[in-house]
Tab-separated table of C-alpha atoms in Angstrom:
chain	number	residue	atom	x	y	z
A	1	UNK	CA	104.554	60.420	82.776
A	2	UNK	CA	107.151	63.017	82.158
A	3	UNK	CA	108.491	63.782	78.646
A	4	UNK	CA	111.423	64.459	77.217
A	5	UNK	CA	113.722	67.254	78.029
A	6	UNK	CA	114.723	69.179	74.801
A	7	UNK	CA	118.271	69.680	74.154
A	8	UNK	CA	117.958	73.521	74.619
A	9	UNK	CA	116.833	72.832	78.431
A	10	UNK	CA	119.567	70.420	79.829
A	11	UNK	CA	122.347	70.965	77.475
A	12	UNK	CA	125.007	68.383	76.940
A	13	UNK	CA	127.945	68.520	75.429
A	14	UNK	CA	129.511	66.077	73.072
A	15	UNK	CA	131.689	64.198	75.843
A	16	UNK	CA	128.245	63.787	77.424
A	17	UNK	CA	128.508	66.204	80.262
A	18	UNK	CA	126.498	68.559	81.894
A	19	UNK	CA	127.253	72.011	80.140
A	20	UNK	CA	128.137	74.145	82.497
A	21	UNK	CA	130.170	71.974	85.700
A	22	UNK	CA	131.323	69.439	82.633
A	23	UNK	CA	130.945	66.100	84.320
A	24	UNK	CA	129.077	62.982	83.451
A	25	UNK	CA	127.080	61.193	85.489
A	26	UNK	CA	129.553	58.721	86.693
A	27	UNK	CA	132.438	61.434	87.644
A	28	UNK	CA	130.155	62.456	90.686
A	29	UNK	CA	129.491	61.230	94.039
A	30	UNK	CA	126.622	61.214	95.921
A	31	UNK	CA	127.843	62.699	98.961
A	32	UNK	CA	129.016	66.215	97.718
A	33	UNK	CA	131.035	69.524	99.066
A	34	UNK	CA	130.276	72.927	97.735
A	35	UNK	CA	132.859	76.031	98.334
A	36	UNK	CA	132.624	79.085	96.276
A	37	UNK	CA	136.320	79.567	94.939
A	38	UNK	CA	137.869	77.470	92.960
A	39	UNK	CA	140.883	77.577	94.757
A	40	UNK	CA	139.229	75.814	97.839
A	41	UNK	CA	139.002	72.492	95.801
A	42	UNK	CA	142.132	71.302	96.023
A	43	UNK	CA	142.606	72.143	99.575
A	44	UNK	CA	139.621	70.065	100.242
A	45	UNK	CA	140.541	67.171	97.520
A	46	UNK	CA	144.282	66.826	99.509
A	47	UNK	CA	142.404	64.970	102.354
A	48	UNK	CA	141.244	62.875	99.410
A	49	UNK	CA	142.824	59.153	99.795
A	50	UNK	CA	142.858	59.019	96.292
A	51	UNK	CA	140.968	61.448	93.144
A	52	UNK	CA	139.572	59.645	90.013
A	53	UNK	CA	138.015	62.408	88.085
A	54	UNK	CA	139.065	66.054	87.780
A	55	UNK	CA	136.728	68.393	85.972
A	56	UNK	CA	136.798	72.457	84.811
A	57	UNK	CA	135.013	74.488	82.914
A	58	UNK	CA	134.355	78.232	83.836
A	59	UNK	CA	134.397	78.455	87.348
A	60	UNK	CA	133.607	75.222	88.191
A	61	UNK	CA	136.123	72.689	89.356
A	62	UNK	CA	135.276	69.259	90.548
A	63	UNK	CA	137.379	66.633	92.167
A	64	UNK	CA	135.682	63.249	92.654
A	65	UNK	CA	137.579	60.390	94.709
A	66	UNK	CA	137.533	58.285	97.936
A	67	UNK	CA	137.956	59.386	101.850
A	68	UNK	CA	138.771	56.161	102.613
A	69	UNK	CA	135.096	53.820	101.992
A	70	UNK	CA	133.328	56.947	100.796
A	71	UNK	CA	133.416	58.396	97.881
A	72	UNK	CA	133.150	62.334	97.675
A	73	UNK	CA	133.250	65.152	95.149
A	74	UNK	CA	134.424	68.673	95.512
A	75	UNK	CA	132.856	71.406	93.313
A	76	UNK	CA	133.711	75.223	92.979
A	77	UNK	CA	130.389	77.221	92.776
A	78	UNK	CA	131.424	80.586	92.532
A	79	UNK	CA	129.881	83.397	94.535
A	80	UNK	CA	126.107	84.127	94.727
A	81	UNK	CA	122.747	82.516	94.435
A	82	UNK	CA	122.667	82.665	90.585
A	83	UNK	CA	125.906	80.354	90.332
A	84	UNK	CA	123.854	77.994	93.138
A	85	UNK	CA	120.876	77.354	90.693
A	86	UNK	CA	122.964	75.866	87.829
A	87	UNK	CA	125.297	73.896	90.144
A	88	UNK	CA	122.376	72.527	92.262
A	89	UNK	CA	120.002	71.693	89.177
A	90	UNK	CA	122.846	70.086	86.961
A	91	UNK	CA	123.937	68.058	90.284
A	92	UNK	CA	120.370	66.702	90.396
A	93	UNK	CA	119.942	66.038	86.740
A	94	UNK	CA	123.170	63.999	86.606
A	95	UNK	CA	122.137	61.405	88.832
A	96	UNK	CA	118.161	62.089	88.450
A	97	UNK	CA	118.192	62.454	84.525
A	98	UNK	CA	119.058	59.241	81.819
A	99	UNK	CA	121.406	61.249	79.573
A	100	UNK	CA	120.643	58.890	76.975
A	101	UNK	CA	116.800	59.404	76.800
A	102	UNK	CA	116.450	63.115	78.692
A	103	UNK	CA	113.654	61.782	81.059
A	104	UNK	CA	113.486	61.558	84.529
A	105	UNK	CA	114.136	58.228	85.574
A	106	UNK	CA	111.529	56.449	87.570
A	107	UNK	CA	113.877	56.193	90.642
A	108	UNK	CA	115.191	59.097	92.339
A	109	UNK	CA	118.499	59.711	94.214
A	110	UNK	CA	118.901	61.919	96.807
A	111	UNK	CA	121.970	63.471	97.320
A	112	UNK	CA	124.062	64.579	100.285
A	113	UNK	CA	125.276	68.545	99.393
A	114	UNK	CA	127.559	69.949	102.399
A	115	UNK	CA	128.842	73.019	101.714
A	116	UNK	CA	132.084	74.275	103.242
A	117	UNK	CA	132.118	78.250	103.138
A	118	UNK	CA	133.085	81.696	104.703
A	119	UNK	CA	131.132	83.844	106.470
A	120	UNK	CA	129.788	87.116	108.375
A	121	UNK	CA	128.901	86.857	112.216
A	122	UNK	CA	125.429	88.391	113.160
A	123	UNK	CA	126.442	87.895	116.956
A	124	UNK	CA	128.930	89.336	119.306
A	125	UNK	CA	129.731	85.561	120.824
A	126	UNK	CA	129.995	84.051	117.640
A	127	UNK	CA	133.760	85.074	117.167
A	128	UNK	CA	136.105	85.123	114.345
A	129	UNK	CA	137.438	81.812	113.432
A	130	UNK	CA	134.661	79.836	115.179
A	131	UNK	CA	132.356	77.688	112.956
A	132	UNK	CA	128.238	77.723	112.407
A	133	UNK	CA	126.311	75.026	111.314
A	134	UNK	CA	123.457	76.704	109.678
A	135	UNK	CA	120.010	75.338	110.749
A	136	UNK	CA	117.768	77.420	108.339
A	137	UNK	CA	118.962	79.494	104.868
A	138	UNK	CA	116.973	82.459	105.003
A	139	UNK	CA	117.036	84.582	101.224
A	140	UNK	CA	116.885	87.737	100.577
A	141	UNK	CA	117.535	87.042	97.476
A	142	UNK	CA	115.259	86.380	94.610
A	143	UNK	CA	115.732	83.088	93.174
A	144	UNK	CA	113.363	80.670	95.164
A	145	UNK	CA	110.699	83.147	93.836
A	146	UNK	CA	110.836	81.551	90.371
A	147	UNK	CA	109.992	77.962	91.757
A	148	UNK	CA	106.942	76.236	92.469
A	149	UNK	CA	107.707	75.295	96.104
A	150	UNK	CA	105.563	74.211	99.347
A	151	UNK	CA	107.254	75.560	102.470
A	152	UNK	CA	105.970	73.421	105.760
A	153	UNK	CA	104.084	75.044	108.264
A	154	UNK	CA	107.062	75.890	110.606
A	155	UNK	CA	108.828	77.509	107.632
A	156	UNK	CA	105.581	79.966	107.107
A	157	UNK	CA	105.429	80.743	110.762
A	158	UNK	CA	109.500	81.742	111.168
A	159	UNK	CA	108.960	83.746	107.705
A	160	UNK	CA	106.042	85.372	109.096
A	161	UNK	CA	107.787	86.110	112.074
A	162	UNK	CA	110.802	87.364	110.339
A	163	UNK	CA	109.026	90.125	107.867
A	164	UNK	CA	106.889	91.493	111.091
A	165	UNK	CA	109.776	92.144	112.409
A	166	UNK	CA	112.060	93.853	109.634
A	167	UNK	CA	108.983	94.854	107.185
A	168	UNK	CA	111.252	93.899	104.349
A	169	UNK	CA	108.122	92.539	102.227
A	170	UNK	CA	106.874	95.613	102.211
A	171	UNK	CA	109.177	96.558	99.563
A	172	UNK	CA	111.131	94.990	97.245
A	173	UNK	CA	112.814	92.020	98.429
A	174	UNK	CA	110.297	88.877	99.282
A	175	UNK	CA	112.268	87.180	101.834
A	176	UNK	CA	111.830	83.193	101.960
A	177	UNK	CA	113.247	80.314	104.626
A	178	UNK	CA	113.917	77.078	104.005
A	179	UNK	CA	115.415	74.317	106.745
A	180	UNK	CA	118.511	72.283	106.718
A	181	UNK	CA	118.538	68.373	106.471
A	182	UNK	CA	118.525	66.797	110.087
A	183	UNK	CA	120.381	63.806	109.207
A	184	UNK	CA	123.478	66.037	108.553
A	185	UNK	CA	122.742	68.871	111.016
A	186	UNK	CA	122.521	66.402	114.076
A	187	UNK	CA	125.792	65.306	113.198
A	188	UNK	CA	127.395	69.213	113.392
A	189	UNK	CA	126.711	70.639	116.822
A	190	UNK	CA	130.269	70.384	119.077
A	191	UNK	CA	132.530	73.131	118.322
A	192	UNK	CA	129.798	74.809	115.769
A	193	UNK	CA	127.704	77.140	116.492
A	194	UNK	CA	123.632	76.929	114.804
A	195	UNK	CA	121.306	79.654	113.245
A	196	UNK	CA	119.836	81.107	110.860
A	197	UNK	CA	121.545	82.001	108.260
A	198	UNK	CA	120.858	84.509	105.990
A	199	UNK	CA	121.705	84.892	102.134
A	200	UNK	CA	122.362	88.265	100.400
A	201	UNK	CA	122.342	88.748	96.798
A	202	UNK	CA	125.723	90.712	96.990
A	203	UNK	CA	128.332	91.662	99.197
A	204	UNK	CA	127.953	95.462	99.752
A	205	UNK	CA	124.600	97.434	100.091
A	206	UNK	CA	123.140	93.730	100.946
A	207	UNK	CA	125.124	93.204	103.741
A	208	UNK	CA	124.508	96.434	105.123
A	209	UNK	CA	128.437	98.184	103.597
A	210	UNK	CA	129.035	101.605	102.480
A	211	UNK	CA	131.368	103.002	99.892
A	212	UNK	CA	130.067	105.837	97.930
A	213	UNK	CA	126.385	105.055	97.641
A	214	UNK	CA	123.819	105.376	100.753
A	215	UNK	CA	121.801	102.006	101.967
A	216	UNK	CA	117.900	101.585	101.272
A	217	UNK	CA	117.591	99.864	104.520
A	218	UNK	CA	119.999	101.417	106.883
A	219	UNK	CA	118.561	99.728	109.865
A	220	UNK	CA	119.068	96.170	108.993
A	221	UNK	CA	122.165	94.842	110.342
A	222	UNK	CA	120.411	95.668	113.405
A	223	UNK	CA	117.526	93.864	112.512
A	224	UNK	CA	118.636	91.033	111.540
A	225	UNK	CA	120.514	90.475	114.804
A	226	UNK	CA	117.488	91.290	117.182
A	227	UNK	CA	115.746	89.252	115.349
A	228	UNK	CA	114.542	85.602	117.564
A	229	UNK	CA	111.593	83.566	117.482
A	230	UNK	CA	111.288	80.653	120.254
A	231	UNK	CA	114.531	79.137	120.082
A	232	UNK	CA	115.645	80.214	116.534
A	233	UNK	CA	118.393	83.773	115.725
A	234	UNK	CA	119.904	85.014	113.159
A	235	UNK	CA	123.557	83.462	113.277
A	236	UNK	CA	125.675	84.983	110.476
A	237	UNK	CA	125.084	85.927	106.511
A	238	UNK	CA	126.553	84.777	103.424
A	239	UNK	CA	125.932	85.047	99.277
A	240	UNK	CA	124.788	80.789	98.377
A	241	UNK	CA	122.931	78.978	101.747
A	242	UNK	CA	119.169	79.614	101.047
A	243	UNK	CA	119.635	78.641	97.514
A	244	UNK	CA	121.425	75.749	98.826
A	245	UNK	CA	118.620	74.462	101.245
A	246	UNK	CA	115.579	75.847	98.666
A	247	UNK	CA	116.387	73.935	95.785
A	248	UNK	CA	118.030	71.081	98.058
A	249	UNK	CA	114.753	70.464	99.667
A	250	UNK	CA	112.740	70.874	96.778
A	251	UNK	CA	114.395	68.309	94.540
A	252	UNK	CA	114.316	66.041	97.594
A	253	UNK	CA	118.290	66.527	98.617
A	254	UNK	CA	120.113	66.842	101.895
A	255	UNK	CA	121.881	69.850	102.347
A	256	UNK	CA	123.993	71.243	105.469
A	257	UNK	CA	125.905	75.324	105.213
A	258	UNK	CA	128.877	74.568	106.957
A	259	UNK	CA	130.901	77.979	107.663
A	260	UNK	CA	133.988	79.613	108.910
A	261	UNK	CA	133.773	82.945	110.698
A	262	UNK	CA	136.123	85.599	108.906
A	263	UNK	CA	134.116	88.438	110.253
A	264	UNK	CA	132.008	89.998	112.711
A	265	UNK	CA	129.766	92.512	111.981
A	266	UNK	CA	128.755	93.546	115.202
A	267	UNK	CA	132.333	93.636	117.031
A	268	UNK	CA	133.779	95.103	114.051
A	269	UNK	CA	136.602	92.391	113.960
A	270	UNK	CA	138.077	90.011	111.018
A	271	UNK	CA	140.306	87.201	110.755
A	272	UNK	CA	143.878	87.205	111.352
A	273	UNK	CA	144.152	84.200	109.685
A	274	UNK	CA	140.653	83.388	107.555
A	275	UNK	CA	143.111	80.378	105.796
A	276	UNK	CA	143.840	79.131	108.542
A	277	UNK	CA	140.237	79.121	110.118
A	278	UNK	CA	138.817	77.561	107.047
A	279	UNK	CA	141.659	75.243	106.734
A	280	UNK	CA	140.054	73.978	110.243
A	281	UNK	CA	137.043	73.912	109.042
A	282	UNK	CA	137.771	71.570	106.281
A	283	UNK	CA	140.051	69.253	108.381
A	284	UNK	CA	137.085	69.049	111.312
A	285	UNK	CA	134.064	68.872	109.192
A	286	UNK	CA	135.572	66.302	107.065
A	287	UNK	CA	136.149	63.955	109.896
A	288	UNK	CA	132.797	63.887	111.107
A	289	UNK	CA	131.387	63.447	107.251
A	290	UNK	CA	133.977	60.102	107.193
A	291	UNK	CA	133.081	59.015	110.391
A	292	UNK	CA	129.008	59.399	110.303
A	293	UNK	CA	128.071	58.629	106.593
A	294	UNK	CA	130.955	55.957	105.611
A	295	UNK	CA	129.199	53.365	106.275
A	296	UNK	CA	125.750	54.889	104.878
């Protein structure tokens, strides 16, 4: 029987929201986009048919309303893994929490987390503007490493597979892989592109740029893109997916990395237009989200 959650672990404040994404358990959906800047909300929320709640605190906007029989919320995340743990954990504890009593109610909802992002091509063919649908978040960040997790046995092998191959465990970073949902993935594969994707804990020296200081591991941008094992490849990188599909999968969510192509790394090219291309993104991905889950 679980007990209840002190006030300094899920903090609430006195409208009865979640602290830090400031909504209440009734201003959220259960089917729910992520984007990291909170500029991106509204240009999702203007497909909205209509928006009911609009919340902000920090940099965390959510718009909640109705794409024509389903409901939907948009939230800003903000960049990085970090910002994914308290989005991800207060989404769970708003409809997985009684706010009244702070204990876990008896029965669970799963969610429905899609995010709609940018991203880094790992792949000659996977061009600027073009879209991936990512089948796997693979971290090199940290933050699944403070969880008490069970990875399945095809998981273990790709990691495996993955640190023969770049040795990256044998220093400092303790890579970990974690799958996307099926019952949104199946949904995303004309006109996107599926891999695995992997997440970097920032934006320079992680993804393999120099300014002024030198790289600890020069060699992998390279690495990641030889890397294959049976069918699976290293797609593209980003800063929030294996966060996404780690703490999606364990708190028993289903979670899809949606992302728009602004660069690629190997061709050396970027976006003419990386507004446009995730405008597209929106527009397309949206569709298919009204069209297969509707009527879930």
């Amino acid at each position: 029987m679980s007990s209840c959650i002190a006030e300094s672990e899920l903090i609430i404040n006195d409208r009865g929201a979640v602290y830090h994404i400031n909504c209440r358990p009734e201003e959220i959906a259960t089917t729910i986009i992520t984007v990291g800047d909170p500029g991106r909300v509204k240009e999702v929320s203007k497909y909205f048919d209509r928006i009911d709640f609009k919340n902000e605190h920090r940099e965390f906007i959510t718009h909640t309303g109705y794409i024509g029989k389903m409901q939907v919320s948009c939230i800003s995340t903000g960049i990085g893994p970090d910002n994914i743990d308290i989005v991800l954990n207060e989404l769970d504890a708003l409809v997985n929490i009684d706010f009244e009593t702070r204990m876990i109610k008896e029965q669970l909802t799963s969610l429905n987390i899609i995010r709609f992002g940018t991203s880094g091509s790992l792949q000659k063919e996977i061009e600027v503007d073009s879209f991936v649908a990512s089948t796997h978040g693979l971290g090199l960040d940290n933050l699944m490493n403070f969880y008490r997790t069970q990875p399945n046995e095809a998981d273990i092998q790709l990691i495996q597979a993955f640190n023969t191959h770049t040795q990256l465990n044998s220093g400092d970073i303790s890579p970990y892989i974690h799958m996307a949902s099926i019952q949104l993935l199946k949904h995303f594969t004309k006109n996107y592109h599926q891999g695995i994707t992997i997440t970097c804990p920032g934006f320079y020296a992680p993804q393999g740029r120099i300014l002024r200081l030198g790289l600890a591991y020069p060699q992998l941008i390279d690495q990641l893109t030889n890397f294959s094992f049976g069918n699976h490849r290293i797609s593209n990188f980003e800063m929030e997916t294996s966060a996404i599909y780690g703490l999606g999968t364990a708190l028993g969510h289903h979670c899809l990395s949606l992302n728009a192509i602004v660069a690629n790394r190997i061709s050396k090219t970027f976006s003419t237009n990386g507004v446009l291309a995730v405008e597209n993104l929106i527009k397309q991905s949206l569709e298919i989200l009204e069209t297969q889950l509707n009527d879930n």
